[in-house]
mmCIF file of N, CA and C in Angstrom:
data_model
loop_
_atom_site.group_PDB
_atom_site.id
_atom_site.type_symbol
_atom_site.label_atom_id
_atom_site.label_comp_id
_atom_site.label_asym_id
_atom_site.label_seq_id
_atom_site.Cartn_x
_atom_site.Cartn_y
_atom_site.Cartn_z
ATOM 1 N N MET A 1 -1.720 8.725 -6.254
ATOM 2 C CA MET A 1 -1.285 9.942 -6.544
ATOM 3 C C MET A 1 -2.431 10.901 -6.960
ATOM 4 N N SER A 2 -3.482 10.322 -7.594
ATOM 5 C CA SER A 2 -4.564 11.124 -7.953
ATOM 6 C C SER A 2 -5.252 11.815 -6.759
ATOM 7 N N LEU A 3 -5.318 11.065 -5.659
ATOM 8 C CA LEU A 3 -5.878 11.694 -4.448
ATOM 9 C C LEU A 3 -5.044 12.817 -3.906
ATOM 10 N N VAL A 4 -3.720 12.751 -4.062
ATOM 11 C CA VAL A 4 -2.862 13.787 -3.700
ATOM 12 C C VAL A 4 -3.222 15.106 -4.425
ATOM 13 N N TYR A 5 -3.355 14.969 -5.712
ATOM 14 C CA TYR A 5 -3.704 16.155 -6.502
ATOM 15 C C TYR A 5 -5.092 16.691 -6.192
ATOM 16 N N LYS A 6 -6.027 15.697 -5.932
ATOM 17 C CA LYS A 6 -7.365 16.198 -5.528
ATOM 18 C C LYS A 6 -7.336 16.861 -4.215
ATOM 19 N N HIS A 7 -6.548 16.426 -3.258
ATOM 20 C CA HIS A 7 -6.392 17.095 -2.043
ATOM 21 C C HIS A 7 -5.787 18.523 -2.155
ATOM 22 N N GLY A 8 -4.790 18.583 -3.042
ATOM 23 C CA GLY A 8 -4.195 19.886 -3.334
ATOM 24 C C GLY A 8 -5.171 20.842 -3.940
ATOM 25 N N GLN A 9 -5.999 20.327 -4.869
ATOM 26 C CA GLN A 9 -7.033 21.163 -5.493
ATOM 27 C C GLN A 9 -8.073 21.624 -4.435
ATOM 28 N N TRP A 10 -8.463 20.775 -3.519
ATOM 29 C CA TRP A 10 -9.426 21.094 -2.455
ATOM 30 C C TRP A 10 -8.926 22.240 -1.636
ATOM 31 N N TYR A 11 -7.625 22.234 -1.247
ATOM 32 C CA TYR A 11 -7.094 23.325 -0.423
ATOM 33 C C TYR A 11 -6.485 24.514 -1.234
ATOM 34 N N GLY A 12 -6.788 24.516 -2.554
ATOM 35 C CA GLY A 12 -6.342 25.628 -3.346
ATOM 36 C C GLY A 12 -4.853 25.681 -3.763
ATOM 37 N N LEU A 13 -4.205 24.609 -3.485
ATOM 38 C CA LEU A 13 -2.756 24.515 -3.816
ATOM 39 C C LEU A 13 -2.495 24.336 -5.323
ATOM 40 N N ILE A 14 -3.431 23.732 -5.926
ATOM 41 C CA ILE A 14 -3.452 23.387 -7.419
ATOM 42 C C ILE A 14 -4.743 23.905 -8.029
ATOM 43 N N ALA A 15 -4.725 24.397 -9.277
ATOM 44 C CA ALA A 15 -5.889 24.838 -9.987
ATOM 45 C C ALA A 15 -6.885 23.738 -9.980
ATOM 46 N N ARG A 16 -8.205 24.073 -9.869
ATOM 47 C CA ARG A 16 -9.292 23.135 -9.836
ATOM 48 C C ARG A 16 -9.777 22.727 -11.253
ATOM 49 N N SER A 17 -8.858 22.249 -12.039
ATOM 50 C CA SER A 17 -9.315 21.837 -13.437
ATOM 51 C C SER A 17 -8.689 20.496 -13.633
ATOM 52 N N GLN A 18 -9.256 19.680 -14.517
ATOM 53 C CA GLN A 18 -8.772 18.358 -14.832
ATOM 54 C C GLN A 18 -7.416 18.414 -15.471
ATOM 55 N N GLU A 19 -7.136 19.470 -16.205
ATOM 56 C CA GLU A 19 -5.817 19.621 -16.878
ATOM 57 C C GLU A 19 -4.689 19.788 -15.811
ATOM 58 N N ALA A 20 -4.995 20.308 -14.641
ATOM 59 C CA ALA A 20 -3.948 20.521 -13.551
ATOM 60 C C ALA A 20 -3.495 19.236 -12.959
ATOM 61 N N ASN A 21 -4.161 18.153 -13.251
ATOM 62 C CA ASN A 21 -3.856 16.867 -12.572
ATOM 63 C C ASN A 21 -3.158 15.937 -13.577
ATOM 64 N N PRO A 22 -1.740 15.894 -13.447
ATOM 65 C CA PRO A 22 -1.001 15.035 -14.431
ATOM 66 C C PRO A 22 -1.278 13.524 -14.202
ATOM 67 N N MET A 23 -1.812 13.137 -13.138
ATOM 68 C CA MET A 23 -2.107 11.674 -12.993
ATOM 69 C C MET A 23 -3.342 11.295 -13.715
ATOM 70 N N ARG A 24 -4.056 12.233 -14.298
ATOM 71 C CA ARG A 24 -5.234 11.945 -15.065
ATOM 72 C C ARG A 24 -4.896 11.132 -16.364
ATOM 73 N N PHE A 25 -3.650 11.329 -16.845
ATOM 74 C CA PHE A 25 -3.278 10.673 -18.093
ATOM 75 C C PHE A 25 -2.400 9.368 -17.836
ATOM 76 N N VAL A 26 -2.267 8.975 -16.645
ATOM 77 C CA VAL A 26 -1.456 7.788 -16.320
ATOM 78 C C VAL A 26 -2.389 6.563 -16.338
ATOM 79 N N ARG A 27 -1.836 5.483 -16.932
ATOM 80 C CA ARG A 27 -2.530 4.213 -16.923
ATOM 81 C C ARG A 27 -1.725 3.198 -16.148
ATOM 82 N N CYS A 28 -2.452 2.345 -15.442
ATOM 83 C CA CYS A 28 -1.767 1.330 -14.590
ATOM 84 C C CYS A 28 -2.451 0.006 -14.820
ATOM 85 N N LYS A 29 -1.575 -0.984 -15.046
ATOM 86 C CA LYS A 29 -2.038 -2.350 -15.181
ATOM 87 C C LYS A 29 -2.499 -2.964 -13.804
ATOM 88 N N THR A 30 -3.707 -3.399 -13.751
ATOM 89 C CA THR A 30 -4.198 -3.813 -12.418
ATOM 90 C C THR A 30 -4.209 -5.301 -12.273
ATOM 91 N N THR A 31 -3.720 -6.038 -13.160
ATOM 92 C CA THR A 31 -3.657 -7.511 -13.063
ATOM 93 C C THR A 31 -2.296 -7.962 -12.490
ATOM 94 N N SER A 32 -2.348 -9.126 -11.892
ATOM 95 C CA SER A 32 -1.021 -9.541 -11.398
ATOM 96 C C SER A 32 -0.852 -11.111 -11.635
ATOM 97 N N SER A 33 0.352 -11.539 -11.805
ATOM 98 C CA SER A 33 0.598 -12.921 -12.065
ATOM 99 C C SER A 33 0.786 -13.690 -10.736
ATOM 100 N N CYS A 34 0.815 -12.978 -9.636
ATOM 101 C CA CYS A 34 1.041 -13.600 -8.311
ATOM 102 C C CYS A 34 -0.276 -14.412 -7.913
ATOM 103 N N GLU A 35 0.088 -15.533 -7.309
ATOM 104 C CA GLU A 35 -1.036 -16.411 -6.836
ATOM 105 C C GLU A 35 -1.017 -16.466 -5.306
ATOM 106 N N ALA A 36 -2.176 -16.197 -4.713
ATOM 107 C CA ALA A 36 -2.268 -16.186 -3.236
ATOM 108 C C ALA A 36 -2.008 -17.568 -2.690
ATOM 109 N N MET A 37 -1.390 -17.646 -1.536
ATOM 110 C CA MET A 37 -1.141 -18.883 -0.811
ATOM 111 C C MET A 37 -1.781 -18.788 0.574
ATOM 112 N N ILE A 38 -2.479 -19.811 0.936
ATOM 113 C CA ILE A 38 -3.035 -19.831 2.322
ATOM 114 C C ILE A 38 -2.111 -20.672 3.117
ATOM 115 N N LEU A 39 -1.644 -20.036 4.268
ATOM 116 C CA LEU A 39 -0.751 -20.677 5.194
ATOM 117 C C LEU A 39 -1.479 -21.081 6.440
ATOM 118 N N THR A 40 -0.950 -22.203 6.998
ATOM 119 C CA THR A 40 -1.456 -22.556 8.346
ATOM 120 C C THR A 40 -0.787 -21.700 9.316
ATOM 121 N N ARG A 41 -1.201 -21.688 10.579
ATOM 122 C CA ARG A 41 -0.593 -20.881 11.602
ATOM 123 C C ARG A 41 0.865 -21.336 11.862
ATOM 124 N N GLN A 42 1.042 -22.630 11.771
ATOM 125 C CA GLN A 42 2.362 -23.182 11.985
ATOM 126 C C GLN A 42 3.354 -22.730 10.879
ATOM 127 N N GLN A 43 2.870 -22.691 9.616
ATOM 128 C CA GLN A 43 3.690 -22.286 8.474
ATOM 129 C C GLN A 43 4.020 -20.782 8.645
ATOM 130 N N ALA A 44 3.020 -20.012 9.007
ATOM 131 C CA ALA A 44 3.284 -18.587 9.203
ATOM 132 C C ALA A 44 4.194 -18.307 10.302
ATOM 133 N N PHE A 45 4.099 -19.025 11.391
ATOM 134 C CA PHE A 45 4.982 -18.872 12.507
ATOM 135 C C PHE A 45 6.318 -19.272 12.159
ATOM 136 N N GLY A 46 6.532 -20.327 11.388
ATOM 137 C CA GLY A 46 7.800 -20.786 10.916
ATOM 138 C C GLY A 46 8.539 -19.758 10.042
ATOM 139 N N ILE A 47 7.754 -19.100 9.147
ATOM 140 C CA ILE A 47 8.344 -18.038 8.333
ATOM 141 C C ILE A 47 8.771 -16.895 9.206
ATOM 142 N N LEU A 48 7.898 -16.478 10.121
ATOM 143 C CA LEU A 48 8.171 -15.363 11.038
ATOM 144 C C LEU A 48 9.396 -15.617 11.822
ATOM 145 N N MET A 49 9.679 -16.834 12.258
ATOM 146 C CA MET A 49 10.852 -17.140 13.117
ATOM 147 C C MET A 49 12.098 -17.144 12.260
ATOM 148 N N GLN A 50 12.036 -17.334 10.927
ATOM 149 C CA GLN A 50 13.250 -17.229 10.071
ATOM 150 C C GLN A 50 13.636 -15.804 9.745
ATOM 151 N N LEU A 51 12.767 -14.884 9.971
ATOM 152 C CA LEU A 51 13.095 -13.467 9.682
ATOM 153 C C LEU A 51 14.062 -12.939 10.798
ATOM 154 N N GLU A 52 15.021 -12.143 10.375
ATOM 155 C CA GLU A 52 15.883 -11.434 11.367
ATOM 156 C C GLU A 52 15.239 -10.150 11.701
ATOM 157 N N GLU A 53 15.803 -9.582 12.765
ATOM 158 C CA GLU A 53 15.434 -8.171 13.175
ATOM 159 C C GLU A 53 16.042 -7.197 12.196
ATOM 160 N N PRO A 54 15.462 -6.160 11.799
ATOM 161 C CA PRO A 54 14.175 -5.624 12.317
ATOM 162 C C PRO A 54 12.976 -6.066 11.465
ATOM 163 N N GLU A 55 13.196 -6.954 10.486
ATOM 164 C CA GLU A 55 12.124 -7.370 9.671
ATOM 165 C C GLU A 55 11.025 -8.184 10.453
ATOM 166 N N ARG A 56 11.408 -8.963 11.488
ATOM 167 C CA ARG A 56 10.458 -9.694 12.232
ATOM 168 C C ARG A 56 9.550 -8.691 12.987
ATOM 169 N N ARG A 57 10.213 -7.714 13.632
ATOM 170 C CA ARG A 57 9.434 -6.773 14.369
ATOM 171 C C ARG A 57 8.530 -5.932 13.527
ATOM 172 N N LEU A 58 9.001 -5.556 12.258
ATOM 173 C CA LEU A 58 8.225 -4.763 11.354
ATOM 174 C C LEU A 58 6.988 -5.601 10.921
ATOM 175 N N THR A 59 7.212 -6.869 10.667
ATOM 176 C CA THR A 59 6.110 -7.752 10.317
ATOM 177 C C THR A 59 5.095 -7.858 11.314
ATOM 178 N N LEU A 60 5.465 -7.997 12.541
ATOM 179 C CA LEU A 60 4.454 -8.100 13.643
ATOM 180 C C LEU A 60 3.770 -6.724 13.793
ATOM 181 N N LEU A 61 4.487 -5.655 13.657
ATOM 182 C CA LEU A 61 3.873 -4.301 13.796
ATOM 183 C C LEU A 61 2.826 -4.124 12.625
ATOM 184 N N ALA A 62 3.165 -4.442 11.452
ATOM 185 C CA ALA A 62 2.245 -4.324 10.255
ATOM 186 C C ALA A 62 1.019 -5.156 10.523
ATOM 187 N N ASP A 63 1.177 -6.420 11.021
ATOM 188 C CA ASP A 63 0.095 -7.249 11.283
ATOM 189 C C ASP A 63 -0.838 -6.699 12.277
ATOM 190 N N SER A 64 -0.243 -6.137 13.373
ATOM 191 C CA SER A 64 -1.165 -5.586 14.410
ATOM 192 C C SER A 64 -1.841 -4.310 13.972
ATOM 193 N N VAL A 65 -1.314 -3.530 12.998
ATOM 194 C CA VAL A 65 -1.952 -2.341 12.433
ATOM 195 C C VAL A 65 -3.108 -2.833 11.604
ATOM 196 N N LEU A 66 -2.847 -3.862 10.764
ATOM 197 C CA LEU A 66 -3.894 -4.307 9.828
ATOM 198 C C LEU A 66 -5.061 -5.028 10.590
ATOM 199 N N ALA A 67 -4.768 -5.621 11.711
ATOM 200 C CA ALA A 67 -5.756 -6.277 12.455
ATOM 201 C C ALA A 67 -6.652 -5.382 13.261
ATOM 202 N N ALA A 68 -6.128 -4.120 13.448
ATOM 203 C CA ALA A 68 -6.980 -3.170 14.277
ATOM 204 C C ALA A 68 -8.069 -2.580 13.465
#
């Protein structure tokens, strides 16, 4: 969101002062309790095959965008 306000300031839609950016005062916790898992190709394919449409198609689409 901070970038949205900076963009607005750049194009003169919002005053160019730090006080005009309400995201300046927002704090966000950046740690996570999630633990990454490494999957084999067979495991990933198995999970993909268990997804129903449109989730399967969206997953394949997102993967192709990230790989580009």
